[in-house]
mmCIF file of C-alpha atoms in Angstrom:
data_model
loop_
_atom_site.group_PDB
_atom_site.id
_atom_site.type_symbol
_atom_site.label_atom_id
_atom_site.label_comp_id
_atom_site.label_asym_id
_atom_site.label_seq_id
_atom_site.Cartn_x
_atom_site.Cartn_y
_atom_site.Cartn_z
ATOM 1 C CA UNK A 4 103.131 67.687 92.220
ATOM 2 C CA UNK A 5 102.406 71.041 93.848
ATOM 3 C CA UNK A 6 99.236 71.324 95.902
ATOM 4 C CA UNK A 7 98.064 74.824 94.917
ATOM 5 C CA UNK A 8 95.506 74.984 97.721
ATOM 6 C CA UNK A 9 98.251 74.356 100.289
ATOM 7 C CA UNK A 10 100.520 76.929 98.604
ATOM 8 C CA UNK A 11 97.760 79.534 98.814
ATOM 9 C CA UNK A 12 97.034 78.725 102.456
ATOM 10 C CA UNK A 13 100.706 79.075 103.363
ATOM 11 C CA UNK A 14 100.866 82.441 101.601
ATOM 12 C CA UNK A 15 97.653 83.571 103.302
ATOM 13 C CA UNK A 16 98.960 82.486 106.716
ATOM 14 C CA UNK A 17 101.688 85.135 106.440
ATOM 15 C CA UNK A 18 98.992 87.818 106.181
ATOM 16 C CA UNK A 19 97.376 86.880 109.507
ATOM 17 C CA UNK A 20 99.901 89.091 111.321
ATOM 18 C CA UNK A 21 99.691 91.968 108.820
ATOM 19 C CA UNK A 22 97.511 95.084 108.767
ATOM 20 C CA UNK A 23 97.221 97.430 105.798
ATOM 21 C CA UNK A 24 96.311 101.031 106.500
ATOM 22 C CA UNK A 25 94.995 103.404 103.824
ATOM 23 C CA UNK A 26 94.067 107.054 103.825
ATOM 24 C CA UNK A 27 91.644 107.586 100.939
ATOM 25 C CA UNK A 28 89.759 110.599 99.634
ATOM 26 C CA UNK A 29 87.001 111.550 97.228
ATOM 27 C CA UNK A 30 86.038 115.120 96.383
ATOM 28 C CA UNK A 31 87.987 116.484 99.315
ATOM 29 C CA UNK A 32 86.469 114.107 101.880
ATOM 30 C CA UNK A 33 88.900 111.665 103.469
ATOM 31 C CA UNK A 34 88.519 108.420 105.364
ATOM 32 C CA UNK A 35 90.667 105.659 106.822
ATOM 33 C CA UNK A 36 90.666 101.966 105.970
ATOM 34 C CA UNK A 37 92.367 99.296 108.069
ATOM 35 C CA UNK A 38 92.453 95.799 106.649
ATOM 36 C CA UNK A 39 93.219 92.677 108.651
ATOM 37 C CA UNK A 40 93.040 89.027 107.694
ATOM 38 C CA UNK A 41 91.461 86.057 109.462
ATOM 39 C CA UNK A 42 91.590 82.308 108.870
ATOM 40 C CA UNK A 43 87.852 82.211 108.143
ATOM 41 C CA UNK A 44 88.339 84.541 105.143
ATOM 42 C CA UNK A 45 90.319 81.932 103.223
ATOM 43 C CA UNK A 46 87.205 79.827 102.632
ATOM 44 C CA UNK A 47 85.626 82.456 100.360
ATOM 45 C CA UNK A 48 88.787 83.978 98.904
ATOM 46 C CA UNK A 49 89.763 80.555 97.561
ATOM 47 C CA UNK A 50 86.285 80.149 96.064
ATOM 48 C CA UNK A 51 85.292 77.181 98.216
ATOM 49 C CA UNK A 52 82.229 79.043 99.447
ATOM 50 C CA UNK A 53 80.855 78.978 95.900
ATOM 51 C CA UNK A 54 80.982 75.199 95.543
ATOM 52 C CA UNK A 55 77.537 74.597 97.000
ATOM 53 C CA UNK A 56 77.317 70.926 96.056
ATOM 54 C CA UNK A 57 80.408 69.890 98.032
ATOM 55 C CA UNK A 58 80.389 69.037 101.731
ATOM 56 C CA UNK A 59 83.344 71.354 102.341
ATOM 57 C CA UNK A 60 81.170 74.303 101.315
ATOM 58 C CA UNK A 61 79.300 74.226 104.630
ATOM 59 C CA UNK A 62 82.309 73.578 106.873
ATOM 60 C CA UNK A 63 83.662 76.208 109.227
ATOM 61 C CA UNK A 64 86.133 78.565 107.583
ATOM 62 C CA UNK A 65 88.693 77.815 110.282
ATOM 63 C CA UNK A 66 88.453 74.104 109.577
ATOM 64 C CA UNK A 67 88.810 74.695 105.836
ATOM 65 C CA UNK A 68 91.948 76.761 106.404
ATOM 66 C CA UNK A 69 93.564 74.148 108.651
ATOM 67 C CA UNK A 70 92.797 71.397 106.136
ATOM 68 C CA UNK A 71 94.297 73.504 103.360
ATOM 69 C CA UNK A 72 97.483 74.090 105.374
ATOM 70 C CA UNK A 73 97.758 70.353 106.015
ATOM 71 C CA UNK A 74 97.421 69.600 102.307
ATOM 72 C CA UNK A 75 94.092 67.822 102.782
ATOM 73 C CA UNK A 76 92.258 69.834 100.099
ATOM 74 C CA UNK A 77 93.227 69.388 96.468
ATOM 75 C CA UNK A 78 92.209 70.947 93.182
ATOM 76 C CA UNK A 79 90.991 67.542 92.032
ATOM 77 C CA UNK A 80 88.524 67.404 94.923
ATOM 78 C CA UNK A 81 87.134 70.850 94.149
ATOM 79 C CA UNK A 82 86.876 70.135 90.423
ATOM 80 C CA UNK A 83 84.139 67.607 91.188
ATOM 81 C CA UNK A 84 81.753 70.481 91.885
ATOM 82 C CA UNK A 85 79.314 71.448 89.158
ATOM 83 C CA UNK A 86 79.978 75.075 90.122
ATOM 84 C CA UNK A 87 83.766 74.906 89.711
ATOM 85 C CA UNK A 88 83.928 76.268 86.152
ATOM 86 C CA UNK A 89 81.005 78.703 86.212
ATOM 87 C CA UNK A 90 82.272 80.309 89.444
ATOM 88 C CA UNK A 91 85.794 80.851 88.053
ATOM 89 C CA UNK A 92 87.249 79.082 91.078
ATOM 90 C CA UNK A 93 90.303 77.978 89.086
ATOM 91 C CA UNK A 94 91.432 81.602 88.729
ATOM 92 C CA UNK A 95 91.294 82.028 92.499
ATOM 93 C CA UNK A 96 93.270 78.832 93.017
ATOM 94 C CA UNK A 97 95.894 79.817 90.457
ATOM 95 C CA UNK A 98 96.519 83.315 91.795
ATOM 96 C CA UNK A 99 95.471 83.694 95.442
ATOM 97 C CA UNK A 100 99.106 83.307 96.506
ATOM 98 C CA UNK A 101 99.636 86.775 94.959
ATOM 99 C CA UNK A 102 97.293 88.462 97.451
ATOM 100 C CA UNK A 103 100.030 90.042 99.573
ATOM 101 C CA UNK A 104 101.787 91.415 96.509
ATOM 102 C CA UNK A 105 98.471 92.760 95.229
ATOM 103 C CA UNK A 106 98.199 94.848 98.389
ATOM 104 C CA UNK A 107 101.871 95.829 98.414
ATOM 105 C CA UNK A 108 101.849 96.979 94.786
ATOM 106 C CA UNK A 109 98.321 98.400 94.664
ATOM 107 C CA UNK A 110 97.736 102.043 93.773
ATOM 108 C CA UNK A 111 94.066 102.024 92.706
ATOM 109 C CA UNK A 112 91.089 101.849 95.055
ATOM 110 C CA UNK A 113 87.464 102.115 93.944
ATOM 111 C CA UNK A 114 84.174 102.517 95.777
ATOM 112 C CA UNK A 115 81.659 100.044 94.428
ATOM 113 C CA UNK A 116 78.471 101.753 93.259
ATOM 114 C CA UNK A 117 75.546 99.563 94.289
ATOM 115 C CA UNK A 118 73.470 100.601 91.292
ATOM 116 C CA UNK A 119 76.275 99.977 88.772
ATOM 117 C CA UNK A 120 77.747 96.631 89.703
ATOM 118 C CA UNK A 121 77.316 95.433 86.141
ATOM 119 C CA UNK A 122 77.867 91.715 85.877
ATOM 120 C CA UNK A 123 79.455 91.467 89.306
ATOM 121 C CA UNK A 124 77.310 90.002 92.076
ATOM 122 C CA UNK A 125 79.835 90.699 94.804
ATOM 123 C CA UNK A 126 78.502 92.713 97.723
ATOM 124 C CA UNK A 127 81.262 94.992 99.016
ATOM 125 C CA UNK A 128 82.055 98.636 99.670
ATOM 126 C CA UNK A 129 85.503 98.965 98.110
ATOM 127 C CA UNK A 130 87.795 97.117 95.771
ATOM 128 C CA UNK A 131 91.467 97.265 94.846
ATOM 129 C CA UNK A 132 92.644 96.785 91.283
ATOM 130 C CA UNK A 133 96.255 96.082 90.473
ATOM 131 C CA UNK A 134 98.509 94.085 88.170
ATOM 132 C CA UNK A 135 100.918 91.462 89.471
ATOM 133 C CA UNK A 136 103.134 89.584 87.025
ATOM 134 C CA UNK A 137 100.863 90.710 84.164
ATOM 135 C CA UNK A 138 97.815 89.255 85.968
ATOM 136 C CA UNK A 139 94.850 91.547 86.691
ATOM 137 C CA UNK A 140 93.935 91.213 90.373
ATOM 138 C CA UNK A 141 90.782 92.547 92.056
ATOM 139 C CA UNK A 142 90.339 92.391 95.838
ATOM 140 C CA UNK A 143 86.907 93.278 97.249
ATOM 141 C CA UNK A 144 86.693 94.781 100.735
ATOM 142 C CA UNK A 145 83.784 95.127 103.136
ATOM 143 C CA UNK A 146 83.544 96.887 106.487
ATOM 144 C CA UNK A 147 83.483 94.959 109.747
ATOM 145 C CA UNK A 148 80.094 95.359 111.454
ATOM 146 C CA UNK A 149 80.249 97.783 114.341
ATOM 147 C CA UNK A 150 83.909 98.678 113.797
ATOM 148 C CA UNK A 151 84.891 102.085 112.474
ATOM 149 C CA UNK A 152 87.376 102.015 109.589
ATOM 150 C CA UNK A 153 87.976 98.235 109.866
ATOM 151 C CA UNK A 154 87.626 96.126 106.717
ATOM 152 C CA UNK A 155 88.128 92.525 105.630
ATOM 153 C CA UNK A 156 88.628 90.801 102.281
ATOM 154 C CA UNK A 157 85.245 89.771 100.909
ATOM 155 C CA UNK A 158 86.379 88.292 97.597
ATOM 156 C CA UNK A 159 89.326 87.806 95.269
ATOM 157 C CA UNK A 160 89.128 87.771 91.479
ATOM 158 C CA UNK A 161 91.911 87.246 88.952
ATOM 159 C CA UNK A 162 91.699 88.101 85.253
ATOM 160 C CA UNK A 163 87.936 88.737 85.078
ATOM 161 C CA UNK A 164 86.134 88.415 81.768
ATOM 162 C CA UNK A 165 84.953 92.041 81.831
ATOM 163 C CA UNK A 166 86.256 95.419 82.998
ATOM 164 C CA UNK A 167 85.073 95.750 86.590
ATOM 165 C CA UNK A 168 86.180 99.377 86.935
ATOM 166 C CA UNK A 169 83.626 100.772 84.456
ATOM 167 C CA UNK A 170 81.154 103.111 86.161
ATOM 168 C CA UNK A 171 82.834 102.785 89.563
ATOM 169 C CA UNK A 172 84.126 105.625 91.739
ATOM 170 C CA UNK A 173 87.907 105.979 91.655
ATOM 171 C CA UNK A 174 89.264 107.134 94.998
ATOM 172 C CA UNK A 175 92.483 109.036 95.633
ATOM 173 C CA UNK A 176 95.063 107.117 97.649
ATOM 174 C CA UNK A 177 96.893 109.516 99.945
ATOM 175 C CA UNK A 178 98.712 107.042 102.165
ATOM 176 C CA UNK A 179 99.299 103.298 102.217
ATOM 177 C CA UNK A 180 101.109 101.547 105.050
ATOM 178 C CA UNK A 181 101.906 97.939 105.945
ATOM 179 C CA UNK A 182 102.238 97.033 109.615
ATOM 180 C CA UNK A 183 103.527 93.855 111.234
ATOM 181 C CA UNK A 184 101.182 93.261 114.175
ATOM 182 C CA UNK A 185 103.742 91.096 115.994
ATOM 183 C CA UNK A 186 106.752 93.397 115.822
ATOM 184 C CA UNK A 187 105.009 96.743 115.385
ATOM 185 C CA UNK A 188 107.250 97.478 112.412
ATOM 186 C CA UNK A 189 105.633 99.616 109.708
ATOM 187 C CA UNK A 190 106.508 100.290 106.083
ATOM 188 C CA UNK A 191 105.034 103.176 104.110
ATOM 189 C CA UNK A 192 104.164 101.706 100.717
ATOM 190 C CA UNK A 193 102.813 104.890 99.151
ATOM 191 C CA UNK A 194 102.605 108.558 100.061
ATOM 192 C CA UNK A 195 100.955 111.296 98.030
ATOM 193 C CA UNK A 196 103.394 114.218 97.899
ATOM 194 C CA UNK A 197 104.040 115.323 101.520
ATOM 195 C CA UNK A 198 100.770 113.967 102.936
ATOM 196 C CA UNK A 199 100.656 112.638 106.503
ATOM 197 C CA UNK A 200 97.683 110.767 108.100
ATOM 198 C CA UNK A 201 97.335 113.640 110.573
ATOM 199 C CA UNK A 202 96.398 115.833 107.616
ATOM 200 C CA UNK A 203 93.370 113.723 106.628
ATOM 201 C CA UNK A 204 90.274 115.893 106.178
ATOM 202 C CA UNK A 205 87.460 113.639 107.404
#
């Protein structure tokens, strides 16, 4: 039987050497976003950080990731938490392996309005919204403290029970690029007309 936690960890491991680069704009003002991935992020993206009554909740994110890769964390273990259902952790477990495709196929980026978060309690600056295999995927991004233009994945949500785009600020994507940090190879995933990053009006 497939261990979904291990499958997700293996998919996430591939992203550790990837950087996504966006040029975004709103009302003529542009800015850059660079997104990298770290082992510690897996802990929250998989929803484990929400299972406050399990010992694994307080473990280091690096340790959680290594255990997941080794197949030492199972869905059955996480289901024992009283917070498993109410935190929608199952949706994260079922679809986190689609994270790379969500970035590759994404075209919509929103800025989260702090005063209009609605039912969402997630604290972040931006979020991506895309559809992968008919599944609605939302990826929440927050800036890295003290680092200009650098962001990390704060949270991952699949098929939410309400429309999370209502009242949020839709940004214009001008450029989207995927870079392999090991080889230096880059792929332009999206380009608005003849835009080039050098043209960004900051």
